PDB file of C-alpha atoms in Angstrom:
ATOM      1  CA  UNK A   1      53.563 181.076  96.891  1.00  0.00           C
ATOM      2  CA  UNK A   2      54.943 179.409  93.860  1.00  0.00           C
ATOM      3  CA  UNK A   3      58.470 180.814  92.191  1.00  0.00           C
ATOM      4  CA  UNK A   4      60.592 179.867  89.882  1.00  0.00           C
ATOM      5  CA  UNK A   5      64.108 180.400  88.751  1.00  0.00           C
ATOM      6  CA  UNK A   6      63.744 182.075  85.864  1.00  0.00           C
ATOM      7  CA  UNK A   7      66.322 183.503  83.044  1.00  0.00           C
ATOM      8  CA  UNK A   8      66.429 187.450  83.329  1.00  0.00           C
ATOM      9  CA  UNK A   9      68.942 189.682  81.585  1.00  0.00           C
ATOM     10  CA  UNK A  10      71.309 187.514  81.486  1.00  0.00           C
ATOM     11  CA  UNK A  11      71.094 186.080  85.331  1.00  0.00           C
ATOM     12  CA  UNK A  12      68.935 183.201  87.128  1.00  0.00           C
ATOM     13  CA  UNK A  13      66.083 185.010  89.326  1.00  0.00           C
ATOM     14  CA  UNK A  14      63.358 184.027  91.536  1.00  0.00           C
ATOM     15  CA  UNK A  15      60.223 185.026  89.856  1.00  0.00           C
ATOM     16  CA  UNK A  16      57.136 184.937  91.577  1.00  0.00           C
ATOM     17  CA  UNK A  17      54.544 183.226  90.087  1.00  0.00           C
ATOM     18  CA  UNK A  18      51.358 183.199  92.817  1.00  0.00           C
ATOM     19  CA  UNK A  19      49.790 185.928  93.601  1.00  0.00           C
ATOM     20  CA  UNK A  20      50.887 185.823  97.300  1.00  0.00           C
ATOM     21  CA  UNK A  21      54.132 184.333  98.797  1.00  0.00           C
ATOM     22  CA  UNK A  22      56.946 184.714 100.671  1.00  0.00           C
ATOM     23  CA  UNK A  23      61.017 183.484 100.879  1.00  0.00           C
ATOM     24  CA  UNK A  24      62.347 183.328 103.554  1.00  0.00           C
ATOM     25  CA  UNK A  25      65.808 182.735 105.431  1.00  0.00           C
ATOM     26  CA  UNK A  26      65.178 181.762 109.587  1.00  0.00           C
ATOM     27  CA  UNK A  27      68.808 182.278 110.631  1.00  0.00           C
ATOM     28  CA  UNK A  28      70.758 184.282 113.607  1.00  0.00           C
ATOM     29  CA  UNK A  29      71.897 187.286 111.731  1.00  0.00           C
ATOM     30  CA  UNK A  30      75.404 188.393 113.262  1.00  0.00           C
ATOM     31  CA  UNK A  31      75.458 191.735 115.712  1.00  0.00           C
ATOM     32  CA  UNK A  32      76.404 193.735 112.905  1.00  0.00           C
ATOM     33  CA  UNK A  33      75.523 193.083 109.177  1.00  0.00           C
ATOM     34  CA  UNK A  34      74.507 194.145 106.027  1.00  0.00           C
ATOM     35  CA  UNK A  35      72.111 192.572 103.493  1.00  0.00           C
ATOM     36  CA  UNK A  36      71.592 193.731  99.807  1.00  0.00           C
ATOM     37  CA  UNK A  37      68.832 192.294  97.199  1.00  0.00           C
ATOM     38  CA  UNK A  38      68.600 193.350  93.591  1.00  0.00           C
ATOM     39  CA  UNK A  39      65.183 193.576  92.362  1.00  0.00           C
ATOM     40  CA  UNK A  40      62.780 194.243  89.624  1.00  0.00           C
ATOM     41  CA  UNK A  41      59.436 194.623  89.961  1.00  0.00           C
ATOM     42  CA  UNK A  42      56.531 196.042  87.229  1.00  0.00           C
ATOM     43  CA  UNK A  43      52.919 196.520  87.855  1.00  0.00           C
ATOM     44  CA  UNK A  44      50.639 197.078  84.773  1.00  0.00           C
ATOM     45  CA  UNK A  45      47.120 196.939  86.835  1.00  0.00           C
ATOM     46  CA  UNK A  46      45.646 197.446  90.156  1.00  0.00           C
ATOM     47  CA  UNK A  47      47.473 197.042  93.306  1.00  0.00           C
ATOM     48  CA  UNK A  48      50.628 195.419  94.096  1.00  0.00           C
ATOM     49  CA  UNK A  49      52.861 195.083  97.073  1.00  0.00           C
ATOM     50  CA  UNK A  50      56.627 193.921  97.686  1.00  0.00           C
ATOM     51  CA  UNK A  51      57.678 193.479 100.859  1.00  0.00           C
ATOM     52  CA  UNK A  52      61.616 193.135 102.011  1.00  0.00           C
ATOM     53  CA  UNK A  53      61.718 192.262 106.275  1.00  0.00           C
ATOM     54  CA  UNK A  54      64.708 191.560 108.795  1.00  0.00           C
ATOM     55  CA  UNK A  55      63.229 188.961 111.249  1.00  0.00           C
ATOM     56  CA  UNK A  56      60.823 186.487 111.030  1.00  0.00           C
ATOM     57  CA  UNK A  57      58.283 189.010 112.805  1.00  0.00           C
ATOM     58  CA  UNK A  58      57.396 191.215 110.415  1.00  0.00           C
ATOM     59  CA  UNK A  59      58.089 194.264 112.182  1.00  0.00           C
ATOM     60  CA  UNK A  60      61.081 196.197 110.353  1.00  0.00           C
ATOM     61  CA  UNK A  61      59.891 195.882 107.152  1.00  0.00           C
ATOM     62  CA  UNK A  62      60.150 197.934 104.102  1.00  0.00           C
ATOM     63  CA  UNK A  63      56.837 197.901 101.588  1.00  0.00           C
ATOM     64  CA  UNK A  64      56.967 199.309  98.156  1.00  0.00           C
ATOM     65  CA  UNK A  65      53.405 199.436  96.485  1.00  0.00           C
ATOM     66  CA  UNK A  66      52.808 199.919  92.912  1.00  0.00           C
ATOM     67  CA  UNK A  67      48.870 201.002  91.837  1.00  0.00           C
ATOM     68  CA  UNK A  68      48.061 200.483  87.972  1.00  0.00           C
ATOM     69  CA  UNK A  69      51.601 201.662  86.074  1.00  0.00           C
ATOM     70  CA  UNK A  70      52.899 203.860  88.920  1.00  0.00           C
ATOM     71  CA  UNK A  71      54.609 203.600  92.407  1.00  0.00           C
ATOM     72  CA  UNK A  72      51.908 204.480  94.671  1.00  0.00           C
ATOM     73  CA  UNK A  73      54.214 204.766  98.064  1.00  0.00           C
ATOM     74  CA  UNK A  74      56.712 203.373  99.781  1.00  0.00           C
ATOM     75  CA  UNK A  75      56.576 202.527 103.549  1.00  0.00           C
ATOM     76  CA  UNK A  76      58.477 201.362 106.928  1.00  0.00           C
ATOM     77  CA  UNK A  77      56.710 199.565 109.498  1.00  0.00           C
ATOM     78  CA  UNK A  78      53.427 200.651 108.141  1.00  0.00           C
ATOM     79  CA  UNK A  79      54.338 204.522 107.845  1.00  0.00           C
ATOM     80  CA  UNK A  80      54.489 206.402 104.460  1.00  0.00           C
ATOM     81  CA  UNK A  81      58.255 207.577 103.783  1.00  0.00           C
ATOM     82  CA  UNK A  82      58.186 211.120 103.420  1.00  0.00           C
ATOM     83  CA  UNK A  83      60.237 213.073 100.995  1.00  0.00           C
ATOM     84  CA  UNK A  84      61.584 209.431 100.039  1.00  0.00           C
ATOM     85  CA  UNK A  85      61.910 209.534  95.778  1.00  0.00           C
ATOM     86  CA  UNK A  86      59.933 206.175  94.935  1.00  0.00           C
ATOM     87  CA  UNK A  87      61.857 203.419  92.508  1.00  0.00           C
ATOM     88  CA  UNK A  88      60.090 203.181  89.232  1.00  0.00           C
ATOM     89  CA  UNK A  89      58.676 200.763  87.889  1.00  0.00           C
ATOM     90  CA  UNK A  90      60.301 197.951  85.469  1.00  0.00           C
ATOM     91  CA  UNK A  91      63.478 198.839  86.347  1.00  0.00           C
ATOM     92  CA  UNK A  92      66.236 196.932  88.186  1.00  0.00           C
ATOM     93  CA  UNK A  93      66.729 198.138  91.400  1.00  0.00           C
ATOM     94  CA  UNK A  94      68.362 197.621  94.869  1.00  0.00           C
ATOM     95  CA  UNK A  95      67.132 197.405  98.785  1.00  0.00           C
ATOM     96  CA  UNK A  96      69.918 196.710 101.548  1.00  0.00           C
ATOM     97  CA  UNK A  97      69.710 196.496 104.998  1.00  0.00           C
ATOM     98  CA  UNK A  98      72.618 197.694 107.188  1.00  0.00           C
ATOM     99  CA  UNK A  99      73.084 197.270 111.717  1.00  0.00           C
ATOM    100  CA  UNK A 100      76.048 198.787 113.043  1.00  0.00           C
ATOM    101  CA  UNK A 101      76.775 200.302 116.091  1.00  0.00           C
ATOM    102  CA  UNK A 102      73.159 199.478 117.433  1.00  0.00           C
ATOM    103  CA  UNK A 103      71.332 201.423 114.228  1.00  0.00           C
ATOM    104  CA  UNK A 104      69.482 199.982 111.605  1.00  0.00           C
ATOM    105  CA  UNK A 105      69.322 201.738 108.056  1.00  0.00           C
ATOM    106  CA  UNK A 106      67.347 200.578 104.981  1.00  0.00           C
ATOM    107  CA  UNK A 107      68.758 201.968 101.831  1.00  0.00           C
ATOM    108  CA  UNK A 108      66.694 202.124  98.091  1.00  0.00           C
ATOM    109  CA  UNK A 109      69.632 202.623  95.263  1.00  0.00           C
ATOM    110  CA  UNK A 110      72.085 203.930  97.735  1.00  0.00           C
ATOM    111  CA  UNK A 111      69.920 206.428  99.208  1.00  0.00           C
ATOM    112  CA  UNK A 112      69.265 206.130 102.778  1.00  0.00           C
ATOM    113  CA  UNK A 113      65.486 205.810 103.677  1.00  0.00           C
ATOM    114  CA  UNK A 114      65.881 204.802 107.775  1.00  0.00           C
ATOM    115  CA  UNK A 115      67.992 205.236 110.137  1.00  0.00           C
ATOM    116  CA  UNK A 116      67.033 204.224 113.375  1.00  0.00           C
ATOM    117  CA  UNK A 117      68.177 202.529 116.798  1.00  0.00           C
ATOM    118  CA  UNK A 118      67.602 199.536 117.174  1.00  0.00           C
ATOM    119  CA  UNK A 119      65.272 198.817 120.203  1.00  0.00           C
ATOM    120  CA  UNK A 120      67.006 196.059 122.153  1.00  0.00           C
ATOM    121  CA  UNK A 121      70.651 196.863 120.678  1.00  0.00           C
ATOM    122  CA  UNK A 122      72.069 197.624 124.860  1.00  0.00           C
ATOM    123  CA  UNK A 123      71.437 193.842 124.784  1.00  0.00           C
ATOM    124  CA  UNK A 124      74.472 193.064 122.700  1.00  0.00           C
ATOM    125  CA  UNK A 125      77.052 190.252 123.092  1.00  0.00           C
ATOM    126  CA  UNK A 126      73.946 188.390 125.288  1.00  0.00           C
ATOM    127  CA  UNK A 127      72.955 186.739 122.500  1.00  0.00           C
ATOM    128  CA  UNK A 128      69.386 188.081 122.533  1.00  0.00           C
ATOM    129  CA  UNK A 129      68.242 190.607 119.710  1.00  0.00           C
ATOM    130  CA  UNK A 130      64.702 191.289 119.187  1.00  0.00           C
ATOM    131  CA  UNK A 131      63.164 190.129 115.569  1.00  0.00           C
ATOM    132  CA  UNK A 132      67.053 189.123 114.381  1.00  0.00           C
ATOM    133  CA  UNK A 133      66.408 185.867 113.219  1.00  0.00           C
ATOM    134  CA  UNK A 134      66.335 185.964 109.596  1.00  0.00           C
ATOM    135  CA  UNK A 135      65.450 187.636 106.883  1.00  0.00           C
ATOM    136  CA  UNK A 136      62.220 187.456 104.014  1.00  0.00           C
ATOM    137  CA  UNK A 137      61.095 188.697 100.808  1.00  0.00           C
ATOM    138  CA  UNK A 138      57.142 189.098 100.197  1.00  0.00           C
ATOM    139  CA  UNK A 139      54.634 189.907  97.286  1.00  0.00           C
ATOM    140  CA  UNK A 140      51.364 190.223  96.860  1.00  0.00           C
ATOM    141  CA  UNK A 141      48.938 190.649  93.999  1.00  0.00           C
ATOM    142  CA  UNK A 142      51.609 189.241  91.372  1.00  0.00           C
ATOM    143  CA  UNK A 143      50.202 187.679  88.249  1.00  0.00           C
ATOM    144  CA  UNK A 144      52.633 187.717  85.581  1.00  0.00           C
ATOM    145  CA  UNK A 145      50.442 187.281  82.857  1.00  0.00           C
ATOM    146  CA  UNK A 146      48.400 190.420  83.679  1.00  0.00           C
ATOM    147  CA  UNK A 147      51.520 192.523  83.707  1.00  0.00           C
ATOM    148  CA  UNK A 148      52.598 192.394  87.319  1.00  0.00           C
ATOM    149  CA  UNK A 149      55.691 191.229  87.705  1.00  0.00           C
ATOM    150  CA  UNK A 150      58.270 190.782  90.945  1.00  0.00           C
ATOM    151  CA  UNK A 151      61.262 188.985  90.593  1.00  0.00           C
ATOM    152  CA  UNK A 152      64.771 189.369  92.506  1.00  0.00           C
ATOM    153  CA  UNK A 153      68.168 187.968  92.688  1.00  0.00           C
ATOM    154  CA  UNK A 154      71.643 188.606  94.237  1.00  0.00           C
ATOM    155  CA  UNK A 155      70.734 188.142  97.803  1.00  0.00           C
ATOM    156  CA  UNK A 156      73.641 189.151  99.701  1.00  0.00           C
ATOM    157  CA  UNK A 157      74.448 189.078 103.485  1.00  0.00           C
ATOM    158  CA  UNK A 158      77.292 189.965 105.238  1.00  0.00           C
ATOM    159  CA  UNK A 159      79.343 190.103 108.842  1.00  0.00           C
ATOM    160  CA  UNK A 160      80.981 193.629 109.751  1.00  0.00           C
ATOM    161  CA  UNK A 161      83.813 192.447 111.300  1.00  0.00           C
ATOM    162  CA  UNK A 162      86.406 194.878 113.402  1.00  0.00           C
TER     163      UNK A 162
END
């Protein structure tokens, strides 16, 4: 997919231009880490989808779906997150992930929406952790000319120290 660097709200953002796209950073994540991304999502009509994921296998994935001018649902690993207040469209929000002590957590605007044990976390120190070889941001059905916008900025990855 196509993206551009755009000025928005006084900062530089990555803006989705094509209908579908994916930005991925392939790297070995540390044993204990945190990742944070600010994003802006606006949808005028039809369905649009944005995804934030850990690893290259697209398993540990947070998906936000918009229908027309509202958020339709929020999903984790393909299942609806019940009891989660969806983020409003047309505003800047923060998605964050952290993995510490074998527990993976995901947050939307500082509210924890996922808290689960990482499969294979017991392999700590062996250098073999499942699906921790990067992170990605993906979008589907984005069309800025139709009012379906997706931008992200301030991608921050940090390592916990003991």
